[in-house]
PDB file of C-alpha atoms in Angstrom:
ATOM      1  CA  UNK A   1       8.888 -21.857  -9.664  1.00  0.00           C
ATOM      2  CA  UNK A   2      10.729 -20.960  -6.385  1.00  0.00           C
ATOM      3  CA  UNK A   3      12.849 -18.441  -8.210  1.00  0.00           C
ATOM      4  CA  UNK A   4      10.160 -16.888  -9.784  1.00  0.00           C
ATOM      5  CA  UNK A   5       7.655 -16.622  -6.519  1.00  0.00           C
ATOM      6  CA  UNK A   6      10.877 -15.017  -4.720  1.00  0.00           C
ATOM      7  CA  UNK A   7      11.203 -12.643  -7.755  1.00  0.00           C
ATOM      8  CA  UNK A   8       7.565 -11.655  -7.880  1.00  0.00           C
ATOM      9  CA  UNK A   9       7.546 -11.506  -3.892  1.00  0.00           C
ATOM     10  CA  UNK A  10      10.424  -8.560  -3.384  1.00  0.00           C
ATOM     11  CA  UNK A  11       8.708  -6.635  -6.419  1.00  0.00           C
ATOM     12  CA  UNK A  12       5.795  -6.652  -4.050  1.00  0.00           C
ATOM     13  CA  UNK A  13       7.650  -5.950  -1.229  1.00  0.00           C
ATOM     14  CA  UNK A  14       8.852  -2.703  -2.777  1.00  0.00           C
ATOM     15  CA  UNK A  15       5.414  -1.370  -4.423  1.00  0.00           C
ATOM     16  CA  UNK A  16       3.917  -2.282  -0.769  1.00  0.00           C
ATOM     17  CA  UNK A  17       6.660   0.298   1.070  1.00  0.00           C
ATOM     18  CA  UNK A  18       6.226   3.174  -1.934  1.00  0.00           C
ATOM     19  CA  UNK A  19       2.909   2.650  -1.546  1.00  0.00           C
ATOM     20  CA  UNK A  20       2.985   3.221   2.610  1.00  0.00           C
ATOM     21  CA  UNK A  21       5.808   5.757   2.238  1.00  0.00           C
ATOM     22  CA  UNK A  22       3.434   8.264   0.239  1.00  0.00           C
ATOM     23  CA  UNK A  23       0.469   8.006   2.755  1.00  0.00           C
ATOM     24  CA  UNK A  24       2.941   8.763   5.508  1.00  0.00           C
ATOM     25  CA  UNK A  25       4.709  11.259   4.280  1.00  0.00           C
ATOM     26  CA  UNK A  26       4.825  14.527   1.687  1.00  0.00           C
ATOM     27  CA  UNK A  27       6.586  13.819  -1.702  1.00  0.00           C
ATOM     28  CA  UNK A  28       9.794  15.690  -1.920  1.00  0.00           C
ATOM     29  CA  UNK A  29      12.159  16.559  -4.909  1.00  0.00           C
ATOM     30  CA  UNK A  30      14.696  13.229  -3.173  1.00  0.00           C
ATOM     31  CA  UNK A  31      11.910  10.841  -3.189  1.00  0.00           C
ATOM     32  CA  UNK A  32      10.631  11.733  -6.816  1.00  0.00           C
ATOM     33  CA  UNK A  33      14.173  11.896  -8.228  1.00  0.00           C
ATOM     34  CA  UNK A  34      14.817   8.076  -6.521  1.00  0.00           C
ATOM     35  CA  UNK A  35      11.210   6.866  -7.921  1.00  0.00           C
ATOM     36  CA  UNK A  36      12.277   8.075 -11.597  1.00  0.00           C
ATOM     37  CA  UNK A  37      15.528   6.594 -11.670  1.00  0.00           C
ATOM     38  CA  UNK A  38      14.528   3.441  -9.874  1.00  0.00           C
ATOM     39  CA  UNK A  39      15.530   0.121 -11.669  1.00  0.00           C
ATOM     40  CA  UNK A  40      12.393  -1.749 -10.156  1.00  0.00           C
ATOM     41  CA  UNK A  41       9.811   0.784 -11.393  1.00  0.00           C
ATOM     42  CA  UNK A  42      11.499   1.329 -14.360  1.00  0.00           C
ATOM     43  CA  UNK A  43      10.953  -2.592 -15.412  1.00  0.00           C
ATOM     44  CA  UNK A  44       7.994  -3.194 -14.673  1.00  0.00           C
ATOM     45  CA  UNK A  45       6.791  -0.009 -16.416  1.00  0.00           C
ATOM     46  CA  UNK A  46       8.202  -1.084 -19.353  1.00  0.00           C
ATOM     47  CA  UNK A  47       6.636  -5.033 -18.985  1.00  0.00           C
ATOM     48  CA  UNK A  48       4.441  -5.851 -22.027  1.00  0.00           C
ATOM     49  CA  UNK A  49       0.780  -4.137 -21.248  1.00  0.00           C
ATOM     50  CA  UNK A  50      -0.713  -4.309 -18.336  1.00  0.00           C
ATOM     51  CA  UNK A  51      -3.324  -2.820 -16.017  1.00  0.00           C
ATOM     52  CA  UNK A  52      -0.083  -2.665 -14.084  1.00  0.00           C
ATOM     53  CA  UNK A  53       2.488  -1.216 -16.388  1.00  0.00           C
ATOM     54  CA  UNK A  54      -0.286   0.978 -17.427  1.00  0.00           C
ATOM     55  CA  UNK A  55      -1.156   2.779 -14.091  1.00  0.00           C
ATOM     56  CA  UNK A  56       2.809   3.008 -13.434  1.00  0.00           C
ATOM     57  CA  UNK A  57       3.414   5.036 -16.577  1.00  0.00           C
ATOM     58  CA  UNK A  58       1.031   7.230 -15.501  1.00  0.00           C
ATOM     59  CA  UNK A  59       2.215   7.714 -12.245  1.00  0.00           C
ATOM     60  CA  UNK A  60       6.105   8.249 -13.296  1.00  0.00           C
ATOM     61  CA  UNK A  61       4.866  10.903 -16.055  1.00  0.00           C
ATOM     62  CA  UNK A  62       3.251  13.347 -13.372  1.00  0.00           C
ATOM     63  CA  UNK A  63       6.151  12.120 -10.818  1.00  0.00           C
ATOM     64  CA  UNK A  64       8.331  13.648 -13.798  1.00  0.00           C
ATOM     65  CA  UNK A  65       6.459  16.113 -14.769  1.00  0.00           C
ATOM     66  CA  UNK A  66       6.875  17.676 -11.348  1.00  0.00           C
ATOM     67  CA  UNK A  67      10.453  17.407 -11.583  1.00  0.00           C
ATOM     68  CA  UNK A  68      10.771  19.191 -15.402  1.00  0.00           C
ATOM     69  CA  UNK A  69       8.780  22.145 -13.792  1.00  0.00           C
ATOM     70  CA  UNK A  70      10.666  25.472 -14.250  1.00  0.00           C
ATOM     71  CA  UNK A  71       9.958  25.983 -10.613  1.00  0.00           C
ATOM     72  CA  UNK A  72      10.192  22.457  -8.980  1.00  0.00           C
ATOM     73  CA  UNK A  73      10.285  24.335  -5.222  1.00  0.00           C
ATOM     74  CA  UNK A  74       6.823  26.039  -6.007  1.00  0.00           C
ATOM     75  CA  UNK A  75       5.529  22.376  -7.535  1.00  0.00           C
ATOM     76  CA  UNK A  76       6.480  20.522  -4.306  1.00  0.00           C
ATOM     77  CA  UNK A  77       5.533  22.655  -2.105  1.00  0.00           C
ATOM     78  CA  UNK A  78       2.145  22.798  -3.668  1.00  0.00           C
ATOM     79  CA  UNK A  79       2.391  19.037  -2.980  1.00  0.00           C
ATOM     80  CA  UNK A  80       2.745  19.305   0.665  1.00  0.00           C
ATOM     81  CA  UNK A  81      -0.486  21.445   0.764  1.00  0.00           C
ATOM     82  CA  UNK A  82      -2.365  18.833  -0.637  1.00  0.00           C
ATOM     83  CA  UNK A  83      -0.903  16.217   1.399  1.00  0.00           C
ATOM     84  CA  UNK A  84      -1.938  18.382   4.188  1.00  0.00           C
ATOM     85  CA  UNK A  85      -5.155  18.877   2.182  1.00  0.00           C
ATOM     86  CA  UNK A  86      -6.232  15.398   1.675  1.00  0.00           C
ATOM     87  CA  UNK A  87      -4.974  13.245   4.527  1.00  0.00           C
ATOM     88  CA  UNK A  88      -4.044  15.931   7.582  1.00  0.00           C
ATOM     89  CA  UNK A  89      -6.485  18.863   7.468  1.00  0.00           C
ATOM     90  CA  UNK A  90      -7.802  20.434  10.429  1.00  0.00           C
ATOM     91  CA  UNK A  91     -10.906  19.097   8.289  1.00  0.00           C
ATOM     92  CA  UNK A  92      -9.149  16.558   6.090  1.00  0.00           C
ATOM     93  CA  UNK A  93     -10.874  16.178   2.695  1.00  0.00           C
ATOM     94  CA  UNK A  94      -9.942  12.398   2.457  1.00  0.00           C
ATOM     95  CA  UNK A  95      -9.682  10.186   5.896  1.00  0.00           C
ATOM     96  CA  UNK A  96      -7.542   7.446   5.182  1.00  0.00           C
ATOM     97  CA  UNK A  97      -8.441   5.297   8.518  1.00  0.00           C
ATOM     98  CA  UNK A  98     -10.309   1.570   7.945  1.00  0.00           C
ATOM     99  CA  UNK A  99     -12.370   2.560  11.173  1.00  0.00           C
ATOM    100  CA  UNK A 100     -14.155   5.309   9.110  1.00  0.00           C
ATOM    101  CA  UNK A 101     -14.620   3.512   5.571  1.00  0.00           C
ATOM    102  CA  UNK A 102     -16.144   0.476   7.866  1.00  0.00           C
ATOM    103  CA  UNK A 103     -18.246   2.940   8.982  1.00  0.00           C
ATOM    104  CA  UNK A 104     -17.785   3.052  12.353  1.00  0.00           C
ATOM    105  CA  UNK A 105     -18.064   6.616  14.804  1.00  0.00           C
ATOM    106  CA  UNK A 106     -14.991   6.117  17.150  1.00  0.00           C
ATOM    107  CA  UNK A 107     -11.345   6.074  15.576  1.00  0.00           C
ATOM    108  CA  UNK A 108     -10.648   3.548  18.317  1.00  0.00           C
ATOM    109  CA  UNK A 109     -13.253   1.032  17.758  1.00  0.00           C
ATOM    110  CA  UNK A 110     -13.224  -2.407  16.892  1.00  0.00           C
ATOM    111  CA  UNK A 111     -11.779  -2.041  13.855  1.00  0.00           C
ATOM    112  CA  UNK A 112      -8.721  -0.818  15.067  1.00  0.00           C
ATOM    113  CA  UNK A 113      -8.998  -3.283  18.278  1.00  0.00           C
ATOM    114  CA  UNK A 114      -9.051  -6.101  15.390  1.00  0.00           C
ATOM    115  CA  UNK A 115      -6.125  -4.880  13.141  1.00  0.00           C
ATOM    116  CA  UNK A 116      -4.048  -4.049  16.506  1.00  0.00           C
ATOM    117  CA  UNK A 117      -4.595  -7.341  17.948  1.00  0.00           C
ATOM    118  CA  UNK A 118      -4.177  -9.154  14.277  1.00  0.00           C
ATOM    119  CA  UNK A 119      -0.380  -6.641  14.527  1.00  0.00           C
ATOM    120  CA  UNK A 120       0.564  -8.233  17.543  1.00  0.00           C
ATOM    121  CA  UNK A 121      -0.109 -11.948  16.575  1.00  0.00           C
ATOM    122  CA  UNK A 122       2.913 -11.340  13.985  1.00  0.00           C
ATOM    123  CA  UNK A 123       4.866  -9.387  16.657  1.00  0.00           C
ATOM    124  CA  UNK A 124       4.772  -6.490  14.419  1.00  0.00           C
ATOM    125  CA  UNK A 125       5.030  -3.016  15.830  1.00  0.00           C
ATOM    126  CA  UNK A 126       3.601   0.288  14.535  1.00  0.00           C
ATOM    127  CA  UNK A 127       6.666   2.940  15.126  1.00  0.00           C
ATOM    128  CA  UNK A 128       4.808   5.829  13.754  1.00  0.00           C
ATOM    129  CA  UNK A 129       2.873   7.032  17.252  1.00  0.00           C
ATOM    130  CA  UNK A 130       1.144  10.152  14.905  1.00  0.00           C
ATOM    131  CA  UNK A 131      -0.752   7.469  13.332  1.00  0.00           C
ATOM    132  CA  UNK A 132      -2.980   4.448  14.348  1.00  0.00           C
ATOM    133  CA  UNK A 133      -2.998   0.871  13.380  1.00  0.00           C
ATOM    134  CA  UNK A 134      -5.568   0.601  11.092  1.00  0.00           C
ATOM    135  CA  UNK A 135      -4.245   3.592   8.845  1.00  0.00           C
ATOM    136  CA  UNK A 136      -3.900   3.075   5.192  1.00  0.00           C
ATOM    137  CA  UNK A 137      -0.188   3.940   5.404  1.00  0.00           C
ATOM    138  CA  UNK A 138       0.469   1.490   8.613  1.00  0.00           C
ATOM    139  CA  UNK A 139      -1.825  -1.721   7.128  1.00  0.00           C
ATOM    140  CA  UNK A 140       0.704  -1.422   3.612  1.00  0.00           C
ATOM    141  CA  UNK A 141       3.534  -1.462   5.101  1.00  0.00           C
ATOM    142  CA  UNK A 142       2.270  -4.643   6.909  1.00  0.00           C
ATOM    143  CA  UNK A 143       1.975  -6.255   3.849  1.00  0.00           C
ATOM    144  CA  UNK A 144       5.192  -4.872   3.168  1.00  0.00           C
ATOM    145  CA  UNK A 145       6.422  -6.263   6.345  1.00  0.00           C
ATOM    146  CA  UNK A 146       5.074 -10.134   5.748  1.00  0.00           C
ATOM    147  CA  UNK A 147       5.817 -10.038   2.110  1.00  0.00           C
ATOM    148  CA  UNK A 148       9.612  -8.986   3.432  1.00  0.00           C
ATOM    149  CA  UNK A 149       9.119 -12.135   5.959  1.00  0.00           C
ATOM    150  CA  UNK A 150       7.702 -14.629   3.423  1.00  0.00           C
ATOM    151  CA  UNK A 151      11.187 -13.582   0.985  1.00  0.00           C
ATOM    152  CA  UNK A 152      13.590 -14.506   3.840  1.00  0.00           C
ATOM    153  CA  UNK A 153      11.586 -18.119   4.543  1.00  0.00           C
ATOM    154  CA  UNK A 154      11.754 -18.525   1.078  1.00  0.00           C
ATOM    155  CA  UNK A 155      15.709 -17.765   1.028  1.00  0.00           C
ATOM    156  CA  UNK A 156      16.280 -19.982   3.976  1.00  0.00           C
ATOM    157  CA  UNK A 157      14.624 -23.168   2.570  1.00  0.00           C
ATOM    158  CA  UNK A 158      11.366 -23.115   4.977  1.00  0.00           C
ATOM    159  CA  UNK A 159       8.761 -23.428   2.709  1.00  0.00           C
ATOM    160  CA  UNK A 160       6.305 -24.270   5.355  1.00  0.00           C
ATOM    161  CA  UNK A 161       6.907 -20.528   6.960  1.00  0.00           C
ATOM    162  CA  UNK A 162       6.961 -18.815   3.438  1.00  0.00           C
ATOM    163  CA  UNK A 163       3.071 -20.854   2.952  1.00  0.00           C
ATOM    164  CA  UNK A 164       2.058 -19.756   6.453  1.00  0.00           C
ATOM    165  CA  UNK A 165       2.707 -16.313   6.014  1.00  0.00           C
ATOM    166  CA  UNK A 166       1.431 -16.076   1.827  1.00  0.00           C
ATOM    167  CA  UNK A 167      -1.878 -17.199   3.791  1.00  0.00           C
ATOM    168  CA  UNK A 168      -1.633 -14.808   6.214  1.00  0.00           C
ATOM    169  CA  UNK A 169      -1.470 -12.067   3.224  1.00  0.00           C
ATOM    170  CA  UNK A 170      -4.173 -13.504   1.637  1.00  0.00           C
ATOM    171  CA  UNK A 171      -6.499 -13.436   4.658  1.00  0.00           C
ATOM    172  CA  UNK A 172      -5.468  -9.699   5.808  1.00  0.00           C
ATOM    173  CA  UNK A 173      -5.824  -8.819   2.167  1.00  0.00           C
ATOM    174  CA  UNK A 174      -9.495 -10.251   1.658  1.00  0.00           C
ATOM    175  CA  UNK A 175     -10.890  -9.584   5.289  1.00  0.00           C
ATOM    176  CA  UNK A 176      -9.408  -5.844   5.418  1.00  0.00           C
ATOM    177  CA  UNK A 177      -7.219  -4.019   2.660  1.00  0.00           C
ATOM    178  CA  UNK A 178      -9.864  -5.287  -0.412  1.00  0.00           C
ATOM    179  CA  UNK A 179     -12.840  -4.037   1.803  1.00  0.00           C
ATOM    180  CA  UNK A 180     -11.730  -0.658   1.826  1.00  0.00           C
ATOM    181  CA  UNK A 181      -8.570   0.465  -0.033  1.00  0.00           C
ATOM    182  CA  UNK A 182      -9.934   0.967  -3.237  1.00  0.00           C
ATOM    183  CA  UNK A 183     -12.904   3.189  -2.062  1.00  0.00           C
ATOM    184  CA  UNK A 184     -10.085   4.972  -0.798  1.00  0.00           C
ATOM    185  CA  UNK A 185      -8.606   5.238  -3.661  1.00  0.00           C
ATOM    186  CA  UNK A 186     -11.469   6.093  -5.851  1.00  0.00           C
ATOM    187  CA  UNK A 187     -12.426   8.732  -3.208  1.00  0.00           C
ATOM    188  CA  UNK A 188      -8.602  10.152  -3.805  1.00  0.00           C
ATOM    189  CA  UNK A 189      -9.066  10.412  -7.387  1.00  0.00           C
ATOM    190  CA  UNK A 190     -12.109  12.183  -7.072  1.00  0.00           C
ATOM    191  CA  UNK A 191     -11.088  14.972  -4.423  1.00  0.00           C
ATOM    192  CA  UNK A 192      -7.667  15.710  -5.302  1.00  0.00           C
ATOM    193  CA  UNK A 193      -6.034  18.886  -7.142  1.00  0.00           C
ATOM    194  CA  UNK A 194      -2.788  17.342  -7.617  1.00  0.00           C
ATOM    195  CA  UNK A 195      -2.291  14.794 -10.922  1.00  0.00           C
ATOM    196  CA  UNK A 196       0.214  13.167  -9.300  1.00  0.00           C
ATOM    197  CA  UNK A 197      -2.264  12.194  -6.717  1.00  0.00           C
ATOM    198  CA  UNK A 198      -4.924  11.005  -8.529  1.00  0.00           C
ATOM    199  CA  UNK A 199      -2.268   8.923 -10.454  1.00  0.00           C
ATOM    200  CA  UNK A 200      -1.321   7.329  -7.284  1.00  0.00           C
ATOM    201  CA  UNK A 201      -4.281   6.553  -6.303  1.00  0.00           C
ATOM    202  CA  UNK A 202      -5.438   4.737  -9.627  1.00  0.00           C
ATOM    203  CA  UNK A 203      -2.028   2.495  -9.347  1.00  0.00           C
ATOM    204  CA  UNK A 204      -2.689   1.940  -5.446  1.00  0.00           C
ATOM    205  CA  UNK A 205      -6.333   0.414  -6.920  1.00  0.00           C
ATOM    206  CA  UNK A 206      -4.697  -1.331 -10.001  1.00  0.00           C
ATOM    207  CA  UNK A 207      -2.029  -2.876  -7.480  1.00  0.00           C
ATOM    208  CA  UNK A 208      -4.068  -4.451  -4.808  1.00  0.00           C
ATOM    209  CA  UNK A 209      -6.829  -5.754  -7.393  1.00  0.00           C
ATOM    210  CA  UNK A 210      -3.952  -7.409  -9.077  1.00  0.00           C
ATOM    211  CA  UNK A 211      -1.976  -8.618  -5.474  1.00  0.00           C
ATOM    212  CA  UNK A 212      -4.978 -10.397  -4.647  1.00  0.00           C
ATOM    213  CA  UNK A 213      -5.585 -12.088  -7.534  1.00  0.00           C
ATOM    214  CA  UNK A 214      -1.861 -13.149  -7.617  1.00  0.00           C
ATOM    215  CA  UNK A 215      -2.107 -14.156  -3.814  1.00  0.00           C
ATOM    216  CA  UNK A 216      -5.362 -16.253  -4.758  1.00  0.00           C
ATOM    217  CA  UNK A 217      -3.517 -18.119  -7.533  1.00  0.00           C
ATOM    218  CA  UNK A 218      -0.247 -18.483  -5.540  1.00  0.00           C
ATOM    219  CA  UNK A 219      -2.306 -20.004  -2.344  1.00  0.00           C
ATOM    220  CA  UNK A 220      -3.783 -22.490  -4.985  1.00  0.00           C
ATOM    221  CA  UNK A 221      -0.338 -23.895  -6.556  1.00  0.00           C
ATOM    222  CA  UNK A 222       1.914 -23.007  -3.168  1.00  0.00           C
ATOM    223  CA  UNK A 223       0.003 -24.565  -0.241  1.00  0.00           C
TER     224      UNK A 223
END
């Protein structure tokens, strides 16, 4: 059982920091290359079907399909103008910020107040000063960041830490990332150009429907 939650844990872990790497940044030729040959992806793209396995299929065909272009310069940068396109702007056509999906006018509100202050109760810091805490890219890689935690309780025997912080997930991923992130993602799939962005968005959706169903069951057998 313990073997197995650890297992399932670091898989999350790494779809968590893809996930907040490709809202931060613009895909490059390294980063595709690394995501095709990458043992992780490349077994749980090939587990029996899932919703999952489906959406990640997807997502590595345009990755590679990118990559088998005869002009693979031209491809990416076409990717950086929609990165630009969707998420920077001047008028971005996608605003990936929980303030604005909650509906609120000021980037700065009390959405932001609440994620920043919910940040610094786990003594987490957000590096990336471009961005603020309640963007897409920043709240995944705090569920990167606790899943990370929740591994290293698990590897040093303290269960009771490993619990505490599966519940912390599990209340982050119900009272903020499942209110929001997949209208985000929907609203990506809809306004992009780019295949490889729409395909990204449909696994983002697939991945955090299915991480908080396994977080659900997980509470309910672990705690």
């Amino acid at each position: 059982m313990i073997d197995e939650l650890r297992n399932i844990i670091r898989v999350r872990t790494y779809f968590y920091y893809i996930f907040k790497h490709i809202f931060l940044q613009e895909f490059t030729e390294e980063f595709l290359n690394r995501l095709l040959n990458d043992p992780v992806l490349k077994q749980v793209a090939e587990m029996r079907e899932t919703n999952l396995s489906e959406a990640l299929r997807e997502f590595l065909a345009q990755a590679s399909a990118v990559l088998s272009s005869s002009d693979i310069e031209g491809r990416i940068l076409d990717l950086r103008v929609e990165y630009t396109r969707l998420f920077i702007g001047p008028i971005p056509v996608v605003i990936p910020y929980e303030t604005v999906y909650r509906g609120e006018r000021l980037l700065k509100g009390d959405t932001w107040s609440t994620i920043r202050n919910w940040y610094l109760d786990d003594g987490y810091l957000l590096d990336d000063k471009s961005v603020l805490e309640d963007h897409a890219g920043v709240e995944l890689e705090y569920m990167a960041h606790l899943s990370e935690e929740t591994e290293r309780a698990i590897d040093s025997g303290n269960l009771d830490e490993a619990k505490r912080l599966l519940l912390r997930q599990k209340e982050f991923m119900e009272q903020h990332l499942i209110k929001w992130i997949p209208r985000l993602c929907r609203d990506i799939e809809e306004r992009t150009r780019e295949p490889i962005y729409k395909a990204f968005a449909k696994l983002l959706e697939t991945f955090i429907n299915e991480d908080q169903k396994f977080l659900e069951k997980v509470i309910e057998e672990f705690l």
